[in-house]
PDB file of C-alpha atoms in Angstrom:
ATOM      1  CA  UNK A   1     -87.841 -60.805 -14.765  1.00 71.00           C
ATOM      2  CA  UNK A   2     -88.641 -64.496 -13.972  1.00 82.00           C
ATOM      3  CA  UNK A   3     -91.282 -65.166 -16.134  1.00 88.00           C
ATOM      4  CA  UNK A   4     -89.217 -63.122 -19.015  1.00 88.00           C
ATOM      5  CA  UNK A   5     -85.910 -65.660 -18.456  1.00 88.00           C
ATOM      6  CA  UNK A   6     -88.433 -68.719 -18.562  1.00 84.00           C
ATOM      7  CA  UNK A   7     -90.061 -67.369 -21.719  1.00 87.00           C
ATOM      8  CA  UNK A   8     -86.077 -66.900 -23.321  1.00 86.00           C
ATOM      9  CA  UNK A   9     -85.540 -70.348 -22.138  1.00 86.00           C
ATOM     10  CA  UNK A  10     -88.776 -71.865 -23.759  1.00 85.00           C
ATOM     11  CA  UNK A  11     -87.183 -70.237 -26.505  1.00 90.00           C
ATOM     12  CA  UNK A  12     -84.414 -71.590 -25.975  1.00 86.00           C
ATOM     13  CA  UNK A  13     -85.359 -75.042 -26.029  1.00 85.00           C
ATOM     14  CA  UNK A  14     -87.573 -74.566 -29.587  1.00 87.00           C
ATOM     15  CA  UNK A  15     -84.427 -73.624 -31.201  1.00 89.00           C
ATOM     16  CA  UNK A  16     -82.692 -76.570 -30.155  1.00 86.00           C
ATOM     17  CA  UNK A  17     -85.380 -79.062 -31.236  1.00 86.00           C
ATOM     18  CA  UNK A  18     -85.381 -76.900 -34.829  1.00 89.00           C
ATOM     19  CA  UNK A  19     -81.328 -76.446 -34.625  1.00 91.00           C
ATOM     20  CA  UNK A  20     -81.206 -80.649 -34.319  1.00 89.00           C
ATOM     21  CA  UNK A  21     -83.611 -81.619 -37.300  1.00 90.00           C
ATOM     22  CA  UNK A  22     -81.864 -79.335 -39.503  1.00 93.00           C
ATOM     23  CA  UNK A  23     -78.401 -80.034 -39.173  1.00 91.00           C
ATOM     24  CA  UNK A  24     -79.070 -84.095 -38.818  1.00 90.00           C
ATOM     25  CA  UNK A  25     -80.539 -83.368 -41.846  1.00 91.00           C
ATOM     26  CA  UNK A  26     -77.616 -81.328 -42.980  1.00 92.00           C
ATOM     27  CA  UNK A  27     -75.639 -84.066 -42.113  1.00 93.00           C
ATOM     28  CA  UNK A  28     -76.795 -86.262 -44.386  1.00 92.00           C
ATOM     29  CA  UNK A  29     -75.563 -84.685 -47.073  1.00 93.00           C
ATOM     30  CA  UNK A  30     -72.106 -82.791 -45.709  1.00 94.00           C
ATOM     31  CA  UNK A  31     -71.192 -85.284 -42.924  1.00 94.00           C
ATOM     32  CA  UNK A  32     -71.637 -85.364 -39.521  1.00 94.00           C
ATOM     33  CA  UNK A  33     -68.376 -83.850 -38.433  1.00 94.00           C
ATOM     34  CA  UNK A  34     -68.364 -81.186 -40.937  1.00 95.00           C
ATOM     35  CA  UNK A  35     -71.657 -80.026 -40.432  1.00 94.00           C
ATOM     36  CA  UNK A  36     -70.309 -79.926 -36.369  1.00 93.00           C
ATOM     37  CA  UNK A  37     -67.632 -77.635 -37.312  1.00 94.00           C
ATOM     38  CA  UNK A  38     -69.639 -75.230 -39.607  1.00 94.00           C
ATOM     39  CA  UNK A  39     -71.974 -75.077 -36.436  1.00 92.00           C
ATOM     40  CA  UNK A  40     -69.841 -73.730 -34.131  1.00 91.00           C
ATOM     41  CA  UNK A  41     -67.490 -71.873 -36.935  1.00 94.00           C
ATOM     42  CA  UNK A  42     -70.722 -70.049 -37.930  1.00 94.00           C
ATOM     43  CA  UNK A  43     -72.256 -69.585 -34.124  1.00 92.00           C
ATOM     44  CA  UNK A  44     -68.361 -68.501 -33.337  1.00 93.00           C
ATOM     45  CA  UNK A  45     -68.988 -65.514 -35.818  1.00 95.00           C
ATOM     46  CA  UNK A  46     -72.409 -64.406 -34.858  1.00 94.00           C
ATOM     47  CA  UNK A  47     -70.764 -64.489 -31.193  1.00 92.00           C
ATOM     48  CA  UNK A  48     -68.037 -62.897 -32.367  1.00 92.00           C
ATOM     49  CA  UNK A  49     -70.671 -59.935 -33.517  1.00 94.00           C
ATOM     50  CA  UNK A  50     -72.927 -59.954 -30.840  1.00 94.00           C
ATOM     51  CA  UNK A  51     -69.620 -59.270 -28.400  1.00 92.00           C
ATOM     52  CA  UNK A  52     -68.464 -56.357 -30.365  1.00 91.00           C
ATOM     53  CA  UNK A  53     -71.894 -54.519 -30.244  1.00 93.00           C
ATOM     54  CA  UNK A  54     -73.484 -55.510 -27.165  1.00 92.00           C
ATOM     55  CA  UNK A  55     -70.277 -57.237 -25.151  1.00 89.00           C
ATOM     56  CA  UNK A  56     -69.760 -55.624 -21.477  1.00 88.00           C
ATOM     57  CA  UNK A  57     -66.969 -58.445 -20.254  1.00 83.00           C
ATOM     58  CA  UNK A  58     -63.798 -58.646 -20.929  1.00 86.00           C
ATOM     59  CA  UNK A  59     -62.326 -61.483 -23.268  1.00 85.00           C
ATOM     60  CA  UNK A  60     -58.599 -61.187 -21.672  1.00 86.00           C
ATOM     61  CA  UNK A  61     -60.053 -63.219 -18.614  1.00 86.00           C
ATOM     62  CA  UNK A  62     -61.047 -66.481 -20.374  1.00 84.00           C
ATOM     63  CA  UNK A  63     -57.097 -67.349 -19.786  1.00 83.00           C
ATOM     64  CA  UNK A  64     -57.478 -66.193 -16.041  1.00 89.00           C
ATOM     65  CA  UNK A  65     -59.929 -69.315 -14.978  1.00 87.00           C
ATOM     66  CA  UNK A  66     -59.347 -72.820 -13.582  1.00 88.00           C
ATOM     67  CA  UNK A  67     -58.454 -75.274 -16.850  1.00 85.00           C
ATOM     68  CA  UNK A  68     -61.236 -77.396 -15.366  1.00 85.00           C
ATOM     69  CA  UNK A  69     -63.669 -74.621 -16.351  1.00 86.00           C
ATOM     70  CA  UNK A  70     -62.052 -74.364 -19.931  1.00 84.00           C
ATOM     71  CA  UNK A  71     -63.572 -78.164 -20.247  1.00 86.00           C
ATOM     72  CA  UNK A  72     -67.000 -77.081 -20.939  1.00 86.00           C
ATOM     73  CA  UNK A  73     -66.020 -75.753 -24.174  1.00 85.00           C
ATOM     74  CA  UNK A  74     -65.062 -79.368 -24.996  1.00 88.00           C
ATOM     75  CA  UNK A  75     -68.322 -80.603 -23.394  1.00 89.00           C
ATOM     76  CA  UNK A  76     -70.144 -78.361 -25.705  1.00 87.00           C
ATOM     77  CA  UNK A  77     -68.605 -79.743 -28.700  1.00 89.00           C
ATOM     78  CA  UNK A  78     -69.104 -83.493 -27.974  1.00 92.00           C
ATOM     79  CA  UNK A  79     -72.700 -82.619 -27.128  1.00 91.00           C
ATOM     80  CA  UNK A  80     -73.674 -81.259 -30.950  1.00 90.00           C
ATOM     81  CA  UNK A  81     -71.600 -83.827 -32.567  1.00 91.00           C
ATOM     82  CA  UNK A  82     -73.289 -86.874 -30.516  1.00 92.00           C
ATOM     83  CA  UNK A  83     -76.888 -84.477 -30.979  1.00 91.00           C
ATOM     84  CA  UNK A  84     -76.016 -84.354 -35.145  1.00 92.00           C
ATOM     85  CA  UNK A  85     -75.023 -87.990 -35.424  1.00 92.00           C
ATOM     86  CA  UNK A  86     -78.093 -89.509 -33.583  1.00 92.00           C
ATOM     87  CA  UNK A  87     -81.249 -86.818 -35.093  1.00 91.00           C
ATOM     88  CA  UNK A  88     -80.865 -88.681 -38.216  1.00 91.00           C
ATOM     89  CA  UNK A  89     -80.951 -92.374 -36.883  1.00 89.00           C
ATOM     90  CA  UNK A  90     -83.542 -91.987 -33.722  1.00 88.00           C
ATOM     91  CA  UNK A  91     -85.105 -88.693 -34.541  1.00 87.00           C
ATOM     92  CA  UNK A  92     -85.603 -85.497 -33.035  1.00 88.00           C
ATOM     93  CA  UNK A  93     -87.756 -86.342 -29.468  1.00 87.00           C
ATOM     94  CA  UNK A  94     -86.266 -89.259 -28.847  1.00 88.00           C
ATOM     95  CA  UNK A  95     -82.666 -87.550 -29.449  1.00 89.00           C
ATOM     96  CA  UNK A  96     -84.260 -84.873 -27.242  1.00 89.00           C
ATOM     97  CA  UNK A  97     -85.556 -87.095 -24.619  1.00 88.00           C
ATOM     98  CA  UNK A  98     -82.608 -88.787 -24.275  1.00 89.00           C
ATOM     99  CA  UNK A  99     -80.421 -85.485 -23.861  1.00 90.00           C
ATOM    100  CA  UNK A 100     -83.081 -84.351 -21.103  1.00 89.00           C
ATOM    101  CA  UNK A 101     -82.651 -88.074 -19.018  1.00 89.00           C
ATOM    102  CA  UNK A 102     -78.642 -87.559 -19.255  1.00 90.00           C
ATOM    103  CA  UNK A 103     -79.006 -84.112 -18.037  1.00 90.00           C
ATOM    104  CA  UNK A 104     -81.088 -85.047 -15.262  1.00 89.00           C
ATOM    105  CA  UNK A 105     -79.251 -87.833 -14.033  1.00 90.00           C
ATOM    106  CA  UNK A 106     -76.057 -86.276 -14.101  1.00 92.00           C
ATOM    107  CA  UNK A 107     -77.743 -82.788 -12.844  1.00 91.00           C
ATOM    108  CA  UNK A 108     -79.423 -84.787  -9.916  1.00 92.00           C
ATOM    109  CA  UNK A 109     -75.603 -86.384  -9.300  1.00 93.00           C
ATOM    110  CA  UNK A 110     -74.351 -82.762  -9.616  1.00 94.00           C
ATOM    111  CA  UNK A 111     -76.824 -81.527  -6.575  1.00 93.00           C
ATOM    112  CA  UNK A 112     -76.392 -84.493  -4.638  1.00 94.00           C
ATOM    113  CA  UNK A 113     -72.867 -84.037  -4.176  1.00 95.00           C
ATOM    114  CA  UNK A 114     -72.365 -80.502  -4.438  1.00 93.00           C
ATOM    115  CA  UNK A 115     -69.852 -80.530  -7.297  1.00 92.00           C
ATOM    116  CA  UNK A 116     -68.550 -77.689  -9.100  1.00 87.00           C
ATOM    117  CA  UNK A 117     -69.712 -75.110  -6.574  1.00 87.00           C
ATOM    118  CA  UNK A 118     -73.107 -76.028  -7.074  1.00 88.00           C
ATOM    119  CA  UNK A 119     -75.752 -75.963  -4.265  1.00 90.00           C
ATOM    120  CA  UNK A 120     -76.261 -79.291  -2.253  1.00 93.00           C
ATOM    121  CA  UNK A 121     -79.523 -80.954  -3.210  1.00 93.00           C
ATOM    122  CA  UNK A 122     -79.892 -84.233  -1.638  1.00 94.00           C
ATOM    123  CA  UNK A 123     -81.528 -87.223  -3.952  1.00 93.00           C
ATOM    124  CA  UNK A 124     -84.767 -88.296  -2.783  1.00 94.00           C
ATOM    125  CA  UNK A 125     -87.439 -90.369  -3.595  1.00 95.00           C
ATOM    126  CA  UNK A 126     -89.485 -87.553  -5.389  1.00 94.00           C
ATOM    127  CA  UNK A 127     -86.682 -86.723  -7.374  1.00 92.00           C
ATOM    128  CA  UNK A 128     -86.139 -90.614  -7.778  1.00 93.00           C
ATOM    129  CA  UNK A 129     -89.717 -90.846  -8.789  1.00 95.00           C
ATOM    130  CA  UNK A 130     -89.225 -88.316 -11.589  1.00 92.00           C
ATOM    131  CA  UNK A 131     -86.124 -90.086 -13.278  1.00 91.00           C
ATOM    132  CA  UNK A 132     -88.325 -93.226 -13.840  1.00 93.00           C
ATOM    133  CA  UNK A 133     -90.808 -91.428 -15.345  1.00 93.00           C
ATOM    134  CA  UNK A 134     -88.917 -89.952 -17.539  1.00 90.00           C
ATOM    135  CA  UNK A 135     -87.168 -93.228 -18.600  1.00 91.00           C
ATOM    136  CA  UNK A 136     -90.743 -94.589 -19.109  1.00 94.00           C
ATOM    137  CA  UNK A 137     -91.538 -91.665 -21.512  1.00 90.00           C
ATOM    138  CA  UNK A 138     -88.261 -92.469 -23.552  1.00 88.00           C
ATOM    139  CA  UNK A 139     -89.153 -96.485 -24.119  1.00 90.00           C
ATOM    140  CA  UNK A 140     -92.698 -94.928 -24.935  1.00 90.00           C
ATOM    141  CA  UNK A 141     -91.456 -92.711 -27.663  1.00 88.00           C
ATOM    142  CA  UNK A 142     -88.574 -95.438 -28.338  1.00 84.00           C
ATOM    143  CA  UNK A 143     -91.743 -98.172 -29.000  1.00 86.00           C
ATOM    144  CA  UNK A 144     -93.340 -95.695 -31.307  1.00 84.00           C
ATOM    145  CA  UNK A 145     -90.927 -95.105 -32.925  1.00 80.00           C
ATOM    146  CA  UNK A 146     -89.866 -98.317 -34.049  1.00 76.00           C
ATOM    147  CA  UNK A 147     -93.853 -99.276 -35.077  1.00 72.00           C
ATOM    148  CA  UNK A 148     -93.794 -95.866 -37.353  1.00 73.00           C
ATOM    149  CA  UNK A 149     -90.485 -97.126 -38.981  1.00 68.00           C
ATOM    150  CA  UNK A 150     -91.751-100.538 -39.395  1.00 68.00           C
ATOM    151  CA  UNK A 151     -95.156 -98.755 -41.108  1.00 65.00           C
ATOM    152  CA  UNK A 152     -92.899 -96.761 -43.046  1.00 65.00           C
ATOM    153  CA  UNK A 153     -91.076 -99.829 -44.241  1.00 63.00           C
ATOM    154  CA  UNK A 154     -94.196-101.950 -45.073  1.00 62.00           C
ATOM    155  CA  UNK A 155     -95.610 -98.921 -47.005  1.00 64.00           C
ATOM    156  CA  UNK A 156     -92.916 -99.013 -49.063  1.00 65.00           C
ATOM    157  CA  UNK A 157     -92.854-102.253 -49.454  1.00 64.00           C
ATOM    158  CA  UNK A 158     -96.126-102.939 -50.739  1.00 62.00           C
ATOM    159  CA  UNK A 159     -95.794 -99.001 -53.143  1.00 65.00           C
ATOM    160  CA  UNK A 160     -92.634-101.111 -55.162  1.00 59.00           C
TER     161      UNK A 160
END
């Protein structure tokens, strides 16, 4: 079962990458907003669908939770809008990169202090270790992407 829920995660994670470069190029065109709501309006519907054939909860207890857990549905929402507004200005890894480092900081803050019933993972240096790597890999991809744009412009510049 492990290896199947990493494999549905990979999978996971390659329709994210695809999900960004389509709609910030969707966005383009309809707006970044709009194509935010027709996002979740659309996902809302194949949900919607996927509930009434395959559902085995029960909807009635959304209202019985803590309103602090309600939040995440507003957490989702500012995550797609920020991911749509930036694919089209920094592109799709370093949008992606960036998501991963902000996850991992706050997820190592998360651990650290045990916060919303999470286990307690202390921060140490190998974890420590890992966040500067990863900060590394995100100038990296932010230097080459900046030298492809400039490329891109000259290019241009010299086709005209």
């Amino acid at each position: 079962m492990g290896i199947l829920i990493v494999f549905f995660t990979i999978i996971g994670g390659i329709t994210l990458s695809a999900q960004s470069a389509i709609n910030g190029t969707f966005s383009r065109v309809a707006g970044t907003i709009e194509t935010t709501l027709l996002t979740f309006v659309s996902g809302s519907m194949f949900l919607a669908l996927i509930i009434l054939f395959f559902g085995e909860g029960d909807l009635s207890l959304l209202f019985s939770v803590p309103t602090w857990q309600l939040s995440a549905v507003f957490l989702g929402s500012i995550f797609l809008l920020f991911n749509v507004f930036a694919v089209p200005k920094i592109g799709v890894i370093a949008t992606s990169i960036t998501v991963i480092i902000g996850q991992l900081v706050v997820s190592v803050v998360i651990d650290h202090f045990g916060w919303f019933n999470s286990l307690l993972i202390p921060l140490d240096l190998k974890r420590m270790v890992a966040l500067v790597f990863m900060m590394l890999a995100l100038y990296f991809i932010f230097k080459g992407n900046v030298k492809s744009s400039n490329n891109k412009i000259k290019e241009e510049e010299v086709g005209t």
